[in-house]
PDB file of N, CA and C in Angstrom:
ATOM      1  N   MET Y 283     -54.305  48.750 197.055  1.00 61.00           N
ATOM      2  CA  MET Y 283     -53.694  49.914 197.609  1.00 61.00           C
ATOM      3  C   MET Y 283     -54.143  49.549 199.376  1.00 61.00           C
ATOM      4  N   THR Y 284     -53.321  50.029 200.206  1.00 77.00           N
ATOM      5  CA  THR Y 284     -53.840  49.801 201.853  1.00 77.00           C
ATOM      6  C   THR Y 284     -54.330  51.085 201.851  1.00 77.00           C
ATOM      7  N   LYS Y 285     -55.044  50.472 203.378  1.00 83.00           N
ATOM      8  CA  LYS Y 285     -56.408  51.042 203.949  1.00 83.00           C
ATOM      9  C   LYS Y 285     -55.981  52.700 204.803  1.00 83.00           C
ATOM     10  N   PRO Y 286     -56.441  53.637 204.457  1.00 78.00           N
ATOM     11  CA  PRO Y 286     -55.664  54.662 205.391  1.00 78.00           C
ATOM     12  C   PRO Y 286     -56.309  54.281 207.035  1.00 78.00           C
ATOM     13  N   VAL Y 287     -55.147  54.246 207.959  1.00 78.00           N
ATOM     14  CA  VAL Y 287     -55.140  53.767 209.405  1.00 78.00           C
ATOM     15  C   VAL Y 287     -55.348  55.058 210.002  1.00 78.00           C
ATOM     16  N   ALA Y 288     -55.869  55.058 211.235  1.00 82.00           N
ATOM     17  CA  ALA Y 288     -56.140  55.957 212.168  1.00 82.00           C
ATOM     18  C   ALA Y 288     -54.930  56.328 212.812  1.00 82.00           C
ATOM     19  N   VAL Y 289     -54.424  57.466 212.827  1.00 76.00           N
ATOM     20  CA  VAL Y 289     -53.027  57.622 213.768  1.00 76.00           C
ATOM     21  C   VAL Y 289     -53.344  58.538 214.664  1.00 76.00           C
ATOM     22  N   ASN Y 290     -53.075  57.997 216.262  1.00 79.00           N
ATOM     23  CA  ASN Y 290     -53.040  58.955 217.015  1.00 79.00           C
ATOM     24  C   ASN Y 290     -52.413  60.725 216.789  1.00 79.00           C
ATOM     25  N   ASP Y 291     -53.155  61.526 216.817  1.00 81.00           N
ATOM     26  CA  ASP Y 291     -52.507  62.922 216.979  1.00 81.00           C
ATOM     27  C   ASP Y 291     -51.082  63.067 217.631  1.00 81.00           C
ATOM     28  N   GLN Y 292     -51.536  62.629 218.885  1.00 77.00           N
ATOM     29  CA  GLN Y 292     -50.054  63.172 219.445  1.00 77.00           C
ATOM     30  C   GLN Y 292     -48.678  62.141 219.074  1.00 77.00           C
ATOM     31  N   VAL Y 293     -48.837  60.945 218.724  1.00 78.00           N
ATOM     32  CA  VAL Y 293     -47.833  60.682 218.209  1.00 78.00           C
ATOM     33  C   VAL Y 293     -47.236  61.739 217.016  1.00 78.00           C
ATOM     34  N   VAL Y 294     -48.310  61.477 215.728  1.00 80.00           N
ATOM     35  CA  VAL Y 294     -47.867  62.837 214.566  1.00 80.00           C
ATOM     36  C   VAL Y 294     -47.233  63.815 215.597  1.00 80.00           C
ATOM     37  N   ASP Y 295     -47.553  64.378 215.724  1.00 85.00           N
ATOM     38  CA  ASP Y 295     -46.685  66.105 216.759  1.00 85.00           C
ATOM     39  C   ASP Y 295     -45.707  65.428 217.175  1.00 85.00           C
ATOM     40  N   SER Y 296     -45.180  64.610 218.174  1.00 83.00           N
ATOM     41  CA  SER Y 296     -43.818  63.992 218.268  1.00 83.00           C
ATOM     42  C   SER Y 296     -42.795  63.633 217.446  1.00 83.00           C
ATOM     43  N   LEU Y 297     -43.268  63.222 216.157  1.00 84.00           N
ATOM     44  CA  LEU Y 297     -42.615  62.974 215.297  1.00 84.00           C
ATOM     45  C   LEU Y 297     -42.134  64.091 214.343  1.00 84.00           C
ATOM     46  N   THR Y 298     -43.282  65.395 214.265  1.00 87.00           N
ATOM     47  CA  THR Y 298     -42.951  66.634 213.929  1.00 87.00           C
ATOM     48  C   THR Y 298     -41.997  67.387 214.439  1.00 87.00           C
ATOM     49  N   ILE Y 299     -42.118  67.283 215.790  1.00 88.00           N
ATOM     50  CA  ILE Y 299     -41.305  67.961 216.741  1.00 88.00           C
ATOM     51  C   ILE Y 299     -39.962  67.402 216.223  1.00 88.00           C
ATOM     52  N   ALA Y 300     -39.842  65.911 217.027  1.00 87.00           N
ATOM     53  CA  ALA Y 300     -38.670  65.293 216.758  1.00 87.00           C
ATOM     54  C   ALA Y 300     -37.404  65.855 215.383  1.00 87.00           C
ATOM     55  N   SER Y 301     -38.671  65.531 214.086  1.00 89.00           N
ATOM     56  CA  SER Y 301     -38.123  66.213 212.805  1.00 89.00           C
ATOM     57  C   SER Y 301     -37.463  67.812 212.720  1.00 89.00           C
ATOM     58  N   ALA Y 302     -38.084  68.608 213.329  1.00 90.00           N
ATOM     59  CA  ALA Y 302     -38.009  69.833 213.133  1.00 90.00           C
ATOM     60  C   ALA Y 302     -36.439  70.142 214.007  1.00 90.00           C
ATOM     61  N   LYS Y 303     -36.881  69.534 215.127  1.00 89.00           N
ATOM     62  CA  LYS Y 303     -35.620  69.766 216.402  1.00 89.00           C
ATOM     63  C   LYS Y 303     -34.248  69.357 215.535  1.00 89.00           C
ATOM     64  N   LEU Y 304     -34.094  68.023 214.528  1.00 88.00           N
ATOM     65  CA  LEU Y 304     -33.105  67.513 213.965  1.00 88.00           C
ATOM     66  C   LEU Y 304     -32.067  68.805 213.158  1.00 88.00           C
ATOM     67  N   LEU Y 305     -33.492  69.035 212.020  1.00 89.00           N
ATOM     68  CA  LEU Y 305     -33.362  70.073 211.598  1.00 89.00           C
ATOM     69  C   LEU Y 305     -32.928  71.293 211.840  1.00 89.00           C
ATOM     70  N   ALA Y 306     -33.218  72.155 213.135  1.00 91.00           N
ATOM     71  CA  ALA Y 306     -32.878  73.026 213.619  1.00 91.00           C
ATOM     72  C   ALA Y 306     -31.942  72.924 214.180  1.00 91.00           C
ATOM     73  N   GLU Y 307     -30.881  71.791 214.544  1.00 91.00           N
ATOM     74  CA  GLU Y 307     -29.817  71.573 215.088  1.00 91.00           C
ATOM     75  C   GLU Y 307     -28.419  70.945 214.261  1.00 91.00           C
ATOM     76  N   SER Y 308     -28.979  70.624 213.173  1.00 92.00           N
ATOM     77  CA  SER Y 308     -27.877  70.583 212.234  1.00 92.00           C
ATOM     78  C   SER Y 308     -26.787  71.596 211.836  1.00 92.00           C
ATOM     79  N   PRO Y 309     -27.290  73.144 211.652  1.00 93.00           N
ATOM     80  CA  PRO Y 309     -26.385  73.523 210.981  1.00 93.00           C
ATOM     81  C   PRO Y 309     -24.894  74.034 212.379  1.00 93.00           C
ATOM     82  N   SER Y 310     -25.606  74.290 213.850  1.00 93.00           N
ATOM     83  CA  SER Y 310     -24.763  74.154 214.988  1.00 93.00           C
ATOM     84  C   SER Y 310     -23.874  72.930 215.156  1.00 93.00           C
ATOM     85  N   VAL Y 311     -24.282  71.811 215.294  1.00 93.00           N
ATOM     86  CA  VAL Y 311     -23.662  70.783 215.368  1.00 93.00           C
ATOM     87  C   VAL Y 311     -22.463  70.583 214.182  1.00 93.00           C
ATOM     88  N   ALA Y 312     -23.003  70.914 212.759  1.00 95.00           N
ATOM     89  CA  ALA Y 312     -21.677  71.197 211.937  1.00 95.00           C
ATOM     90  C   ALA Y 312     -20.655  72.133 211.969  1.00 95.00           C
ATOM     91  N   LEU Y 313     -21.269  73.092 212.502  1.00 96.00           N
ATOM     92  CA  LEU Y 313     -20.270  74.254 213.101  1.00 96.00           C
ATOM     93  C   LEU Y 313     -19.257  73.518 213.983  1.00 96.00           C
ATOM     94  N   GLY Y 314     -19.989  72.993 215.052  1.00 96.00           N
ATOM     95  CA  GLY Y 314     -19.305  72.672 216.475  1.00 96.00           C
ATOM     96  C   GLY Y 314     -18.274  71.802 215.833  1.00 96.00           C
ATOM     97  N   SER Y 315     -18.422  70.603 214.587  1.00 96.00           N
ATOM     98  CA  SER Y 315     -17.584  69.419 214.830  1.00 96.00           C
ATOM     99  C   SER Y 315     -16.292  70.148 213.547  1.00 96.00           C
ATOM    100  N   ILE Y 316     -16.717  71.580 212.819  1.00 96.00           N
ATOM    101  CA  ILE Y 316     -15.531  72.007 212.095  1.00 96.00           C
ATOM    102  C   ILE Y 316     -14.922  72.653 213.015  1.00 96.00           C
ATOM    103  N   PHE Y 317     -15.466  73.332 213.998  1.00 96.00           N
ATOM    104  CA  PHE Y 317     -14.318  73.874 215.479  1.00 96.00           C
ATOM    105  C   PHE Y 317     -14.125  73.358 215.831  1.00 96.00           C
ATOM    106  N   GLN Y 318     -13.783  71.970 216.387  1.00 96.00           N
ATOM    107  CA  GLN Y 318     -13.401  71.020 216.679  1.00 96.00           C
ATOM    108  C   GLN Y 318     -12.448  70.257 215.947  1.00 96.00           C
ATOM    109  N   SER Y 319     -12.621  70.249 214.647  1.00 96.00           N
ATOM    110  CA  SER Y 319     -11.333  69.844 213.787  1.00 96.00           C
ATOM    111  C   SER Y 319     -10.164  70.703 213.674  1.00 96.00           C
ATOM    112  N   GLN Y 320     -10.865  72.322 213.796  1.00 95.00           N
ATOM    113  CA  GLN Y 320      -9.711  73.279 213.639  1.00 95.00           C
ATOM    114  C   GLN Y 320      -9.173  73.359 214.873  1.00 95.00           C
ATOM    115  N   ALA Y 321      -9.389  72.920 215.734  1.00 95.00           N
ATOM    116  CA  ALA Y 321      -8.728  73.534 217.723  1.00 95.00           C
ATOM    117  C   ALA Y 321      -7.954  71.994 217.583  1.00 95.00           C
ATOM    118  N   HIS Y 322      -8.405  70.982 216.982  1.00 95.00           N
ATOM    119  CA  HIS Y 322      -7.070  69.773 216.704  1.00 95.00           C
ATOM    120  C   HIS Y 322      -6.499  69.999 216.039  1.00 95.00           C
ATOM    121  N   SER Y 323      -6.463  70.528 214.977  1.00 94.00           N
ATOM    122  CA  SER Y 323      -5.438  70.666 213.784  1.00 94.00           C
ATOM    123  C   SER Y 323      -4.470  71.742 214.474  1.00 94.00           C
ATOM    124  N   LEU Y 324      -4.726  72.659 214.826  1.00 94.00           N
ATOM    125  CA  LEU Y 324      -4.180  73.830 215.467  1.00 94.00           C
ATOM    126  C   LEU Y 324      -2.954  73.422 216.590  1.00 94.00           C
ATOM    127  N   GLY Y 325      -3.942  72.299 217.516  1.00 94.00           N
ATOM    128  CA  GLY Y 325      -2.675  71.949 218.625  1.00 94.00           C
ATOM    129  C   GLY Y 325      -2.107  70.999 218.290  1.00 94.00           C
ATOM    130  N   ILE Y 326      -2.004  70.031 216.984  1.00 88.00           N
ATOM    131  CA  ILE Y 326      -1.002  69.366 216.497  1.00 88.00           C
ATOM    132  C   ILE Y 326       0.123  70.312 216.014  1.00 88.00           C
ATOM    133  N   VAL Y 327       0.124  71.474 215.659  1.00 77.00           N
ATOM    134  CA  VAL Y 327       1.130  72.462 215.061  1.00 77.00           C
ATOM    135  C   VAL Y 327       1.942  72.761 215.925  1.00 77.00           C
TER     136      VAL Y 327
END
């Protein structure tokens, strides 16, 4: 087994924030992509 390594709390906090930010932004990015596709499709017609 590997030995536990001490990790700086600031590094862990920054990774936690980055992960939470990604999860929080995902729905809005997906909707933005859908709206862009819809606008493009309607523009072609």
